[in-house]
Coordinates of C-alpha atoms and ligand atoms in Angstrom, one line a residue:
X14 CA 32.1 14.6 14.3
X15 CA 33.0 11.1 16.0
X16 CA 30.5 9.1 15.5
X17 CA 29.9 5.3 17.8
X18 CA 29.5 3.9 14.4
X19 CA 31.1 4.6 11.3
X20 CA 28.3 2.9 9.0
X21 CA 25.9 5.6 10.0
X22 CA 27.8 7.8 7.9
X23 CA 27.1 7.4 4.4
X24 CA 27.8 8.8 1.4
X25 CA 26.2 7.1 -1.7
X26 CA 22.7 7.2 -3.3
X27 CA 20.6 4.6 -1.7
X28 CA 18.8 2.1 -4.4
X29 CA 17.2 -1.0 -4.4
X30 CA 18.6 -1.4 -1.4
X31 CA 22.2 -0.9 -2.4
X32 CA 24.8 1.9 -2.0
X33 CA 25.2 3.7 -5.5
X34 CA 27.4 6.7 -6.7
X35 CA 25.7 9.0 -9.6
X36 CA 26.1 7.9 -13.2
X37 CA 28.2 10.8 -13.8
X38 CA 30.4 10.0 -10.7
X39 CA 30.0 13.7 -9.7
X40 CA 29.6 14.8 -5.6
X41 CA 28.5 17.3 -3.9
X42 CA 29.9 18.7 -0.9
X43 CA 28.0 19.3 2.8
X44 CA 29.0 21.4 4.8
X45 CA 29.1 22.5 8.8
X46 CA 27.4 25.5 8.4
X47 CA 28.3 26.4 12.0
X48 CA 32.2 26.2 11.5
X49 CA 32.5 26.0 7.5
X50 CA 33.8 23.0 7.7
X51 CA 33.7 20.4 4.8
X52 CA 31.8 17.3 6.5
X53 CA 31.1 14.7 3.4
X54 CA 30.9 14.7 -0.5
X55 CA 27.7 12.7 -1.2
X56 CA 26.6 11.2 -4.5
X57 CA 25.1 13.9 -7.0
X58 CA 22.3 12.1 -8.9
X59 CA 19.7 13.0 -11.4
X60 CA 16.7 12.0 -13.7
X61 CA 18.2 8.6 -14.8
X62 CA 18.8 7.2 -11.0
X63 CA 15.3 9.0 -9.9
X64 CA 14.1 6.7 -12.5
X65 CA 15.7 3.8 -11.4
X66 CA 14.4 4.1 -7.9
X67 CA 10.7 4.3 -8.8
X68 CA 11.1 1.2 -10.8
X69 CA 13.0 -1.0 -8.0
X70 CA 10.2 0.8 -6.0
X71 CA 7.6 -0.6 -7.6
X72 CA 8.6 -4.1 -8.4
X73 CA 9.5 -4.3 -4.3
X74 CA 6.1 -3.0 -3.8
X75 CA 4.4 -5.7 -5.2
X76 CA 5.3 -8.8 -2.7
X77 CA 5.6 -5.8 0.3
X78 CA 1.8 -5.1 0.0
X79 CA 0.4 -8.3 0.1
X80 CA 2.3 -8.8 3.1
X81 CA 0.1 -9.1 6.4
X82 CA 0.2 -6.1 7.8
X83 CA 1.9 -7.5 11.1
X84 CA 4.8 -8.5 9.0
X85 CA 5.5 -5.2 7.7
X86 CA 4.8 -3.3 10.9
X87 CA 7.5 -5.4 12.7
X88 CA 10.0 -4.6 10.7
X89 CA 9.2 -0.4 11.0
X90 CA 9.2 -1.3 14.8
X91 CA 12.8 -3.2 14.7
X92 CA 13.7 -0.1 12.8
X93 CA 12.7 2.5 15.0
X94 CA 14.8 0.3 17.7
X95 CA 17.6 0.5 16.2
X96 CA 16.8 4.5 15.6
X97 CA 16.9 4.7 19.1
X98 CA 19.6 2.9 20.2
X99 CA 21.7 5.3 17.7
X100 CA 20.1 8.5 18.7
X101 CA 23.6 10.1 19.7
X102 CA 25.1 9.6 16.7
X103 CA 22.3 10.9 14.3
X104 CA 21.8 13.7 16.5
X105 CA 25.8 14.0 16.0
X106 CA 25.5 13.8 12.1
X107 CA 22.2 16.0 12.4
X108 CA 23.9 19.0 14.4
X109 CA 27.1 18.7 12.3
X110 CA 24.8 19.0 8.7
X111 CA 22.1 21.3 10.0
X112 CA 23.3 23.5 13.3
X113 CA 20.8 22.9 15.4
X114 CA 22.3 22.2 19.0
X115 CA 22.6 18.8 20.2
X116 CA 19.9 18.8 22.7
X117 CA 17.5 20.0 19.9
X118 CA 19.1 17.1 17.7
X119 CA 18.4 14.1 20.1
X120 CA 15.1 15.4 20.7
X121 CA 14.3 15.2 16.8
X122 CA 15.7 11.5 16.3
X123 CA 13.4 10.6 19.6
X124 CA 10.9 12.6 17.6
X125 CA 11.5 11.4 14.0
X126 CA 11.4 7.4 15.6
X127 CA 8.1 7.7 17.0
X128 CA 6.1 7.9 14.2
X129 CA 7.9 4.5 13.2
X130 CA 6.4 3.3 16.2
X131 CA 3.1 5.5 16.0
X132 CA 2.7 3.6 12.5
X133 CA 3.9 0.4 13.1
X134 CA 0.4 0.0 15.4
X135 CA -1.5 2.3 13.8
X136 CA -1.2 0.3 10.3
X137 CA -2.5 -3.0 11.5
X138 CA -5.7 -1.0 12.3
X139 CA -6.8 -0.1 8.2
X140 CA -10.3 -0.9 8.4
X141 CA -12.7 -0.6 5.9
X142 CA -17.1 -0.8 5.8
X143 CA -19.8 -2.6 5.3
X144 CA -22.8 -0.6 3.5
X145 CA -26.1 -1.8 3.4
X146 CA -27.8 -1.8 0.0
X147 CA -30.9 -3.5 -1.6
X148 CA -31.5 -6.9 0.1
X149 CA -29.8 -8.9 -2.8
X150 CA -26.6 -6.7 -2.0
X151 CA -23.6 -5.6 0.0
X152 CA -21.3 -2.9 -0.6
X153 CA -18.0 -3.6 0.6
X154 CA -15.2 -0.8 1.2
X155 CA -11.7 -1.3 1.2
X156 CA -8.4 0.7 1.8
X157 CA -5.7 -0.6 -0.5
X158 CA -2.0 1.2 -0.7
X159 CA -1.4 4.2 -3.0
X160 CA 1.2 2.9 -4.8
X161 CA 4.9 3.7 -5.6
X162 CA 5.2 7.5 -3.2
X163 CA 7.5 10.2 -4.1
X164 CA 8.8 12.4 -0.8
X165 CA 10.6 15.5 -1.4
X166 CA 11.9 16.9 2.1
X167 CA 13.6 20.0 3.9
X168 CA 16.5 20.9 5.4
X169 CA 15.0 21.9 8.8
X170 CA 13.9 18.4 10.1
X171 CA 16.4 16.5 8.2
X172 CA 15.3 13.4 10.2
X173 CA 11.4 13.7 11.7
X174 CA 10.0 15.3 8.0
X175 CA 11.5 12.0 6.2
X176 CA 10.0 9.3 8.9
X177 CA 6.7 11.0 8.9
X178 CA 6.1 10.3 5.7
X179 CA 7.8 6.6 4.9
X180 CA 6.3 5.2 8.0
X181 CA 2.8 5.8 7.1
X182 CA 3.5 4.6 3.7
X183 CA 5.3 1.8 4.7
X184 CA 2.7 0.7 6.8
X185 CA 0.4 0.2 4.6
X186 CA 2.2 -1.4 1.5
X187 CA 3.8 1.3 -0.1
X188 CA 7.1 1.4 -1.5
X189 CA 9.1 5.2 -1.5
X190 CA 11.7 7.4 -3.4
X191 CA 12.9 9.6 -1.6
X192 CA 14.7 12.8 -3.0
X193 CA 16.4 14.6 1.0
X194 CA 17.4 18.1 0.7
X195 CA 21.2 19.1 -0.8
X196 CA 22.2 20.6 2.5
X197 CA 21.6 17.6 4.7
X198 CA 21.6 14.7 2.9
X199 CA 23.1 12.5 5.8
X200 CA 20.6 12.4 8.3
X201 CA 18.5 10.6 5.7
X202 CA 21.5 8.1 4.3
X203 CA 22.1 6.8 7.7
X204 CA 18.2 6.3 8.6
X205 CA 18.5 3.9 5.0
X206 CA 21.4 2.1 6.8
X207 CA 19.4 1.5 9.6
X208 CA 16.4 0.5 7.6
X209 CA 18.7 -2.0 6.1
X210 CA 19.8 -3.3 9.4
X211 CA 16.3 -3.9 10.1
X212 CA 15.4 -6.0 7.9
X213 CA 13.3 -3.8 5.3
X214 CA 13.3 -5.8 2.0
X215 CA 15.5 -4.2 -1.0
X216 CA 13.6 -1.4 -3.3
X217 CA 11.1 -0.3 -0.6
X218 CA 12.7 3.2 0.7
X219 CA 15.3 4.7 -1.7
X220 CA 16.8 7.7 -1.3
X221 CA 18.3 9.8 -4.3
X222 CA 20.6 12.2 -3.1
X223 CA 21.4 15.6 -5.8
X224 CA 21.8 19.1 -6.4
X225 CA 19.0 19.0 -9.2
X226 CA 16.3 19.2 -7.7
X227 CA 14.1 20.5 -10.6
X228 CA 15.6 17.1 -12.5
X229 CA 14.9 14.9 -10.0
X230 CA 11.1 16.1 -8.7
X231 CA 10.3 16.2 -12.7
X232 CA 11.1 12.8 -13.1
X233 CA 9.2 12.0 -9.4
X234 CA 6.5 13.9 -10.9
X235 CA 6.3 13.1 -14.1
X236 CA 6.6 9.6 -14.1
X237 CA 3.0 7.5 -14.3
X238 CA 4.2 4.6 -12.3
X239 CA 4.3 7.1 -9.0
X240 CA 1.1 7.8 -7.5
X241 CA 2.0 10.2 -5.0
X242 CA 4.0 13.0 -4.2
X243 CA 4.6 13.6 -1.0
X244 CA 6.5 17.3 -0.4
X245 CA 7.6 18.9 2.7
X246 CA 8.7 23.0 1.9
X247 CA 8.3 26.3 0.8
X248 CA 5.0 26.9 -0.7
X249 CA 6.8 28.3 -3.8
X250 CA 8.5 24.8 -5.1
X251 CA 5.0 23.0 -3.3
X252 CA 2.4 24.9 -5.9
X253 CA 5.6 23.7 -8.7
X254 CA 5.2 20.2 -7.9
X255 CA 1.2 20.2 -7.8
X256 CA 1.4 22.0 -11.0
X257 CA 3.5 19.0 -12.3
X258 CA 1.4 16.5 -10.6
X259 CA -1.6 17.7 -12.6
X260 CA -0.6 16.0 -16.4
X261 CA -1.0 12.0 -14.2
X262 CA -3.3 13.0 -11.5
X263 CA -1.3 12.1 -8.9
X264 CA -2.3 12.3 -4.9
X265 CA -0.3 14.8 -3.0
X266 CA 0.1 15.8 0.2
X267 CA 1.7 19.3 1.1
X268 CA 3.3 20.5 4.0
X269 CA 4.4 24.2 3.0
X270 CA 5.3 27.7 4.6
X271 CA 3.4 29.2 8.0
X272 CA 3.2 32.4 8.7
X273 CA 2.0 31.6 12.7
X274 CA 0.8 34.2 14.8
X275 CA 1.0 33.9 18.5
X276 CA -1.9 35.9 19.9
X277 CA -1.7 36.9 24.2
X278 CA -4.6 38.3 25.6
X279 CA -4.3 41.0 29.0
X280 CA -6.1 37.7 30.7
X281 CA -3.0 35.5 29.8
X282 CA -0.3 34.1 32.4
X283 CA 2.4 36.6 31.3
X284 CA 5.1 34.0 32.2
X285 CA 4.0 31.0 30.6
X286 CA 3.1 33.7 27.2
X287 CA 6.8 34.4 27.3
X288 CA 8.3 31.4 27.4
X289 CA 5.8 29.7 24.8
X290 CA 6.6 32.2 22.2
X291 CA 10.2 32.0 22.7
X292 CA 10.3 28.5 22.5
X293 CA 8.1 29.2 19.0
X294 CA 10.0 31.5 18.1
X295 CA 13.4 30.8 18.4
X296 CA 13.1 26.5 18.1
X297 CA 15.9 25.4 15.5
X298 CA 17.0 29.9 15.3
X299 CA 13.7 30.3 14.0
X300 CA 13.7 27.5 11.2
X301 CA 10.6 25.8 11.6
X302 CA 7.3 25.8 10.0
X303 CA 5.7 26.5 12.5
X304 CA 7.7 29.0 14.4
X305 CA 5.7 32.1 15.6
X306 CA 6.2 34.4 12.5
X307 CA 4.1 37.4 14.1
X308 CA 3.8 38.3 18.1
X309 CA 0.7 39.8 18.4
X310 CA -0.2 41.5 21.8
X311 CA -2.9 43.3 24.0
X312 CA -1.9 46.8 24.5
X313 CA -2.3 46.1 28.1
X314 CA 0.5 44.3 28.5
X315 CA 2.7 44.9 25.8
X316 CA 5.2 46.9 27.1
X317 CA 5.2 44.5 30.1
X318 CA 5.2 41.5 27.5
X319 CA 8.1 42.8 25.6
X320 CA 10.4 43.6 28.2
X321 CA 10.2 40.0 29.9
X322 CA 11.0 38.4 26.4
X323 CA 13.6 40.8 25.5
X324 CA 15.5 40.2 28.9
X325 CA 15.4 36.0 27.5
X326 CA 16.6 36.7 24.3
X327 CA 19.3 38.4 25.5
X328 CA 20.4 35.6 27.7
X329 CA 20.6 33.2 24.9
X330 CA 24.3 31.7 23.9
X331 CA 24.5 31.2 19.9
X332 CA 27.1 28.9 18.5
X333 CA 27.9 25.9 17.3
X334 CA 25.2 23.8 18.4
X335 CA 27.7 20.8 19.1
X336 CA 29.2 22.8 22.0
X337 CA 28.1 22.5 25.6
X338 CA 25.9 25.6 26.9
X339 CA 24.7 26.3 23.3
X340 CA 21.1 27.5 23.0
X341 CA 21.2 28.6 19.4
X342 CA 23.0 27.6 16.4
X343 CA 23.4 28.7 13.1
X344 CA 21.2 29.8 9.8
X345 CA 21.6 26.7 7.0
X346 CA 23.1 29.3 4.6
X347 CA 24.7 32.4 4.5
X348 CA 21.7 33.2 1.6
X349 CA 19.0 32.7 4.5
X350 CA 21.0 35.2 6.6
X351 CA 21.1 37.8 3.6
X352 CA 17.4 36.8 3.8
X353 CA 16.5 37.4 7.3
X354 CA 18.8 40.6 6.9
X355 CA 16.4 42.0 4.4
X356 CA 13.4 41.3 6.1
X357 CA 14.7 43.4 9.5
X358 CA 15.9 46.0 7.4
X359 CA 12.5 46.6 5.5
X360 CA 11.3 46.5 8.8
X361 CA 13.5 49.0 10.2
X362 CA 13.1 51.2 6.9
X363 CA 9.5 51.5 8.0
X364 CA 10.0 52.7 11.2
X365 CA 10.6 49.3 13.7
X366 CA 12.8 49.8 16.2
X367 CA 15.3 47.3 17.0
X368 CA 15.1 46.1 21.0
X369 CA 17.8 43.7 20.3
X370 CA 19.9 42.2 17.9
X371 CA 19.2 43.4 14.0
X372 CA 22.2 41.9 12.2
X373 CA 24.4 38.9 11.3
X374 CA 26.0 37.4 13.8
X375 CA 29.7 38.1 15.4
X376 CA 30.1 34.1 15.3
X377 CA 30.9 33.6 11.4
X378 CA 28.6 33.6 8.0
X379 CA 25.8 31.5 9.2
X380 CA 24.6 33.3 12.4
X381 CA 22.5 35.7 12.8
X382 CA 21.1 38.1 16.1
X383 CA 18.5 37.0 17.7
X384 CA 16.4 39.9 17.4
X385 CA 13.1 41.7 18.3
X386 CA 11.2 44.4 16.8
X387 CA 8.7 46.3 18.1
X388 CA 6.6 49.3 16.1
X389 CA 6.2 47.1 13.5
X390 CA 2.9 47.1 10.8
X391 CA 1.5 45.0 8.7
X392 CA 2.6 46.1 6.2
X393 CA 5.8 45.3 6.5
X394 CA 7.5 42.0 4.9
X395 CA 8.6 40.6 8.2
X396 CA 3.9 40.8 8.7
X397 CA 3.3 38.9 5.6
X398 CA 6.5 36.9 4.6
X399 CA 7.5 33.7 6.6
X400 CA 11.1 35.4 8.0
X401 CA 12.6 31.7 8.9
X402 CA 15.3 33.2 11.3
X403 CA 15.2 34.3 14.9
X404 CA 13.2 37.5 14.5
X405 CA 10.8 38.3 16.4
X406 CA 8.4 41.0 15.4
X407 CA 5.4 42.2 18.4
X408 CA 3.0 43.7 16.6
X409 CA 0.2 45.7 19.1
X410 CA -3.7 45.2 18.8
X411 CA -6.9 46.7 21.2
X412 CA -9.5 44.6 20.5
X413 CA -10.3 40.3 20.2
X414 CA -11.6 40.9 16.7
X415 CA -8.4 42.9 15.6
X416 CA -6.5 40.1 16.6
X417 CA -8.4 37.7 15.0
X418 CA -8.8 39.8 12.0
X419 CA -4.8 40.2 12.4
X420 CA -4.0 36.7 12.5
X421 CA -5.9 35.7 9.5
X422 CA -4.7 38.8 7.1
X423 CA -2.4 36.0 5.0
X424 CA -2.7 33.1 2.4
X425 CA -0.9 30.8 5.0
X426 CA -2.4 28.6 7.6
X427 CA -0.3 26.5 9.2
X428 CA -0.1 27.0 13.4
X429 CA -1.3 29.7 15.3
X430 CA -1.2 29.9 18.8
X431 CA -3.5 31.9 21.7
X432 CA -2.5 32.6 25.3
X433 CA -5.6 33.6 27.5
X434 CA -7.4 32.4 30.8
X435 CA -10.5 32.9 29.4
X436 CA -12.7 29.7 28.4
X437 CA -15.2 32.0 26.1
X438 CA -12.4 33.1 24.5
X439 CA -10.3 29.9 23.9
X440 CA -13.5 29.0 22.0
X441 CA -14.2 31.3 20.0
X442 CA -10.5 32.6 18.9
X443 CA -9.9 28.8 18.5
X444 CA -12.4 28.5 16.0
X445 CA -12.3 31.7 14.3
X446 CA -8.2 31.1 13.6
X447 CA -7.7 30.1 9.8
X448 CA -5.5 27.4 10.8
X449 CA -4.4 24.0 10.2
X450 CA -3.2 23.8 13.7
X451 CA -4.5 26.0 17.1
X452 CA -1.9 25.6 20.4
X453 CA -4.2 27.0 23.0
X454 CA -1.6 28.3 26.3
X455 CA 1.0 26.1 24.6
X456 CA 3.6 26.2 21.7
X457 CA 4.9 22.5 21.9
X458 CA 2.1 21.2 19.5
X459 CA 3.9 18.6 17.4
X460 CA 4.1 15.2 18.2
X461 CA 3.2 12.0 15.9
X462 CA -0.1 11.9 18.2
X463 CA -2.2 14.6 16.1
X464 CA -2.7 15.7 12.9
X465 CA 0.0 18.0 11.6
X466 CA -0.8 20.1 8.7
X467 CA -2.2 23.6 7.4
X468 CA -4.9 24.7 5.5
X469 CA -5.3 28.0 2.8
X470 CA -1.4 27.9 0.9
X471 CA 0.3 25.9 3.7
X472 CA -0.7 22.9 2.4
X473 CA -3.2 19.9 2.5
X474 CA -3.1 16.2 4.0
X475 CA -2.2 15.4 7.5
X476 CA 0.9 13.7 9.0
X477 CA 0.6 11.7 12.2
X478 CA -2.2 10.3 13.9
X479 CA -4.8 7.8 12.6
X480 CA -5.3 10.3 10.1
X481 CA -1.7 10.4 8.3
X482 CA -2.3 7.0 7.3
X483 CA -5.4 8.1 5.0
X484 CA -2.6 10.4 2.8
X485 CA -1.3 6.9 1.9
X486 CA -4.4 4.4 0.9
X487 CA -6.9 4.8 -1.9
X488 CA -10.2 4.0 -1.0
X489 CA -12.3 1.1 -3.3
X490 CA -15.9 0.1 -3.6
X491 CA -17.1 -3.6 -4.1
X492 CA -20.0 -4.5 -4.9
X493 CA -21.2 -8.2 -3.7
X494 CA -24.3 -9.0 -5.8
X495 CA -27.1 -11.5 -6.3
X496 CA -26.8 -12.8 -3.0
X497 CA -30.2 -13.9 -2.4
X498 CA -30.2 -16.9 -4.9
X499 CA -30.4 -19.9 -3.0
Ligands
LIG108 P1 12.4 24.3 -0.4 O1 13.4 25.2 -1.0 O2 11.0 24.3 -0.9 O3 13.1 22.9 -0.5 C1 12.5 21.7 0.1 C2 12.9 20.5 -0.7 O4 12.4 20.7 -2.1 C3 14.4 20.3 -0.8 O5 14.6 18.9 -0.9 C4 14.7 20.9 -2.2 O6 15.8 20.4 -2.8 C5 13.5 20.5 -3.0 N1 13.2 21.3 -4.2 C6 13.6 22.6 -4.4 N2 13.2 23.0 -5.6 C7 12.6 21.9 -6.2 C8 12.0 21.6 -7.5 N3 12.0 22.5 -8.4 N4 11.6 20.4 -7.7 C9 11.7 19.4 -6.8 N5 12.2 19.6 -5.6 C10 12.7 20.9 -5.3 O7 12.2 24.6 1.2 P2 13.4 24.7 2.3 O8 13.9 26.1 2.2 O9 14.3 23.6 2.2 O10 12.5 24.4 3.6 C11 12.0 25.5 4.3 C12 10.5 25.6 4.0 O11 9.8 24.3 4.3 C13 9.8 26.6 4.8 O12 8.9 27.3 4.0 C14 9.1 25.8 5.8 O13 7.9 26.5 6.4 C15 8.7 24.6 5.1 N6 8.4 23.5 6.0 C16 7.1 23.1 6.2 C17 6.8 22.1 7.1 C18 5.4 21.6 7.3 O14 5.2 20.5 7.8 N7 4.4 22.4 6.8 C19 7.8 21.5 7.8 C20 9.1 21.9 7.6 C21 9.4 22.9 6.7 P3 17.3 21.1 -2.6 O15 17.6 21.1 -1.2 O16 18.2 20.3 -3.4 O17 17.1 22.5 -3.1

């Protein structure tokens, strides 16, 4: 990894707006997972420094939010500037901690950045209402900041999944601890650094870097000085940390699993179908939330469907995504490839056959085949469970209402996705989808523009838009009385 700049790489906790080893003076180690290699041994902290970040949080907060909001917004835009101007070395650090190739990576930090600059407008614009009352009265609504915010974030989007949150928070007068995940804790140390750089007053984003992460989202979550938990991951540890949340009442906002179906019609321009669900499918080997889980297809064209997208999948070039000519990288761990592994196998226990791929890769521990399945069911695992890996199962349905009926048969709701020519149709499968999120003739969905987020187990709250800033401000009522005394 050479990197333009060596003070993006950083290895300490990051607290009141200093550089801090644990307590305990214990590391952990990351690691390449596309060569093994041993990149950094970062700071393993734990209750006591989670609890030293919410209270620097909270005493920066105090002069942050009565800040005009200009003031505060200038300093998110010098800091996505400065994002920017280092893209190639984050995307460096990202591909190096998290596999994904390097044009994937710089399209991330561009990614990530923008909702500093989506925020930093969007957070002189918090407006509140006038309400008509009796004559002798006004009532007067206000949006004031949450408080001290909590973030708990995954490995996938080691960069975009942290800025989507702090921006927003930031914006409006909040301070944040943030708690990045073990495998890729330096994409999120060098956005601090950069923060720094910008100008962003001491206390105000923290970061608390550690392998215990039942220690440290216990002390986020039971502490009564934060106010909000904001969690990016697996619906398993999300339903944890709303459980936790429960004894203070805390706000949260959830961005959990997906289980997206991609959904082509006979009507559907076969070519643009195929190369929307493999970019959905295959984006980051398949890590993403919402990566098509399920390929559900017209009988009509299936066979035609299938061949077209096996023929691309089998052009792909997996390796180590710092490499020239790389499409595909690695799996995080070799525990998600035992993973994926088990879900192809229950698959091909059932009677799947495998088109392509269908094991760990040649390329070492991390990789895995992309692969596609056809003959698959629903009930199979790789039908209800969210496979995160590059598997493709196409599943085969007759009829608009099986497909509909399809797509909603699970507790997730994150993206779907719906490839057809026919306006009717866009309408009615649009609205009938149990989803957070609807691409209609298009996977590329996500951008700080719109509201990201899923309904049913995949979460609640919205990040991006004018409406990620509402996950962030309370809402109060004043009443102005007695007002027609002369
Ligand atoms: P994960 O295991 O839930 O981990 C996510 C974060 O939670 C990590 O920082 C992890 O820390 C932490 N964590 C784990 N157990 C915890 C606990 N008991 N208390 C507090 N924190 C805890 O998820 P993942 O495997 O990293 O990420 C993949 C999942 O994220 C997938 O389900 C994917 O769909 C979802 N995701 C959703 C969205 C969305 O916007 N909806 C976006 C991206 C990803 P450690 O790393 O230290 O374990």
């Amino acid at each position: 990894m050479q990197l333009n700049d060596s003070g993006l790489l950083q290895t300490q906790g990051f607290i009141d707006g200093q550089w801090r080893s644990a307590m305990s003076g214990k590391t952990f180690e990351v690691i390449n997972p596309a060569t093994g290699a041993l990149l950094a041994e970062v700071a393993d902290m734990g209750a006591a420094e989670t609890r030293e970040a919410i209270e620097a949080a909270e005493n920066a907060m105090q002069s942050w939010k009565a800040l005009p909001a200009k003031a505060r917004c200038d300093i998110l835009e010098r800091w996505f500037d400065l994002i920017i101007a280092a893209q190639e070395d984050l995307a460096q650090l990202m591909t190096a901690e998290q596999g994904k190739p390097l044009a994937e990576a710089r399209g991330e930090v561009a990614y990530g950045a923008a909702y500093l600059k989506w925020f930093s407008e969007e957070g002189k614009r918090v407006y509140g209402d006038v309400i008509p009352q009796q004559s002798d009265r006004r009532g007067l609504v206000i949006k004031q900041p949450v408080g001290v915010v909590a973030a708990i974030t995954p490995w996938n989007f080691p960069n975009a999944m942290i800025t989507r949150k702090v921006a927003p928070a930031l914006a409006v007068g909040c301070a944040v601890v943030l708690k990045p995940a073990a495998e890729t804790p330096l994409s999120a140390l060098a956005l601090a650094e950069l923060a720094k750089r910008a100008g962003l007053p001491d206390g105000l984003f923290n970061i608390v870097t550690g392998l215990d992460a039942p220690a440290i989202g216990g002390e986020m979550t039971g502490s009564k000085i934060v106010r909000k938990v904001t969690f990016t991951g697996s619906t398993p540890v999300g339903k944890l940390l709303m459980r936790q949340c429960a004894d203070t009442v805390k706000r949260t906002s959830m961005e959990l699993g997906g289980n997206a179906p991609v959904i082509i019609f006979d009507d559907a321009d076969l070519e643009l179908a195929v190369n929307g669900a493999i970019a959905a499918k295959y984006r980051n080997s398949g890590q993403t939330c919402i990566c098509s889980n399920r390929l559900l297809v017209q009988a009509g064209i299936y066979d035609k469907f299938v061949e077209k997208f096996a023929e691309k999948v089998k052009a792909f070039n997996v390796g180590n995504g710092a490499l020239d000519g790389t499409t595909h990288g690695p799996l995080i761990t070799t525990k998600a490839v035992n993973d994926v592994h088990s879900k192809v196998l229950d698959a091909i226990d059932g009677g799947a056959c495998v088109v392509t791929g269908g094991k760990p890769g040649a390329q070492g521990a991390h990789f895995y085949e992309p692969t596609v399945l056809t003959n698959v069911h629903s009930g199979m695992r790789v039908f209800r469970e969210e496979i995160f890996g590059p598997v493709a199962p196409v599943f085969k349905f007759d009829t608009e209402a099986e497909a509909i009926a399809m797509a909603n048969d699970t507790e997730f709701g994150l993206a779907s996705y719906v490839y057809t020519e026919n306006m009717g149709r866009i309408f009615r499968v649009s609205e009938a989808l149990e989803y957070g999120m609807v691409g209609v003739n298009e996977t590329a969905i996500s951008s700080e523009l719109i509201p990201f987020g899923g309904v049913k187990e995949s979460g609640q709250g919205r990040e991006g838009s004018k409406y990620g800033l509402n996950d962030y401000l309370e809402t109060k009522y004043i009443c102005l009385g007695g007002l027609n005394r002369a």
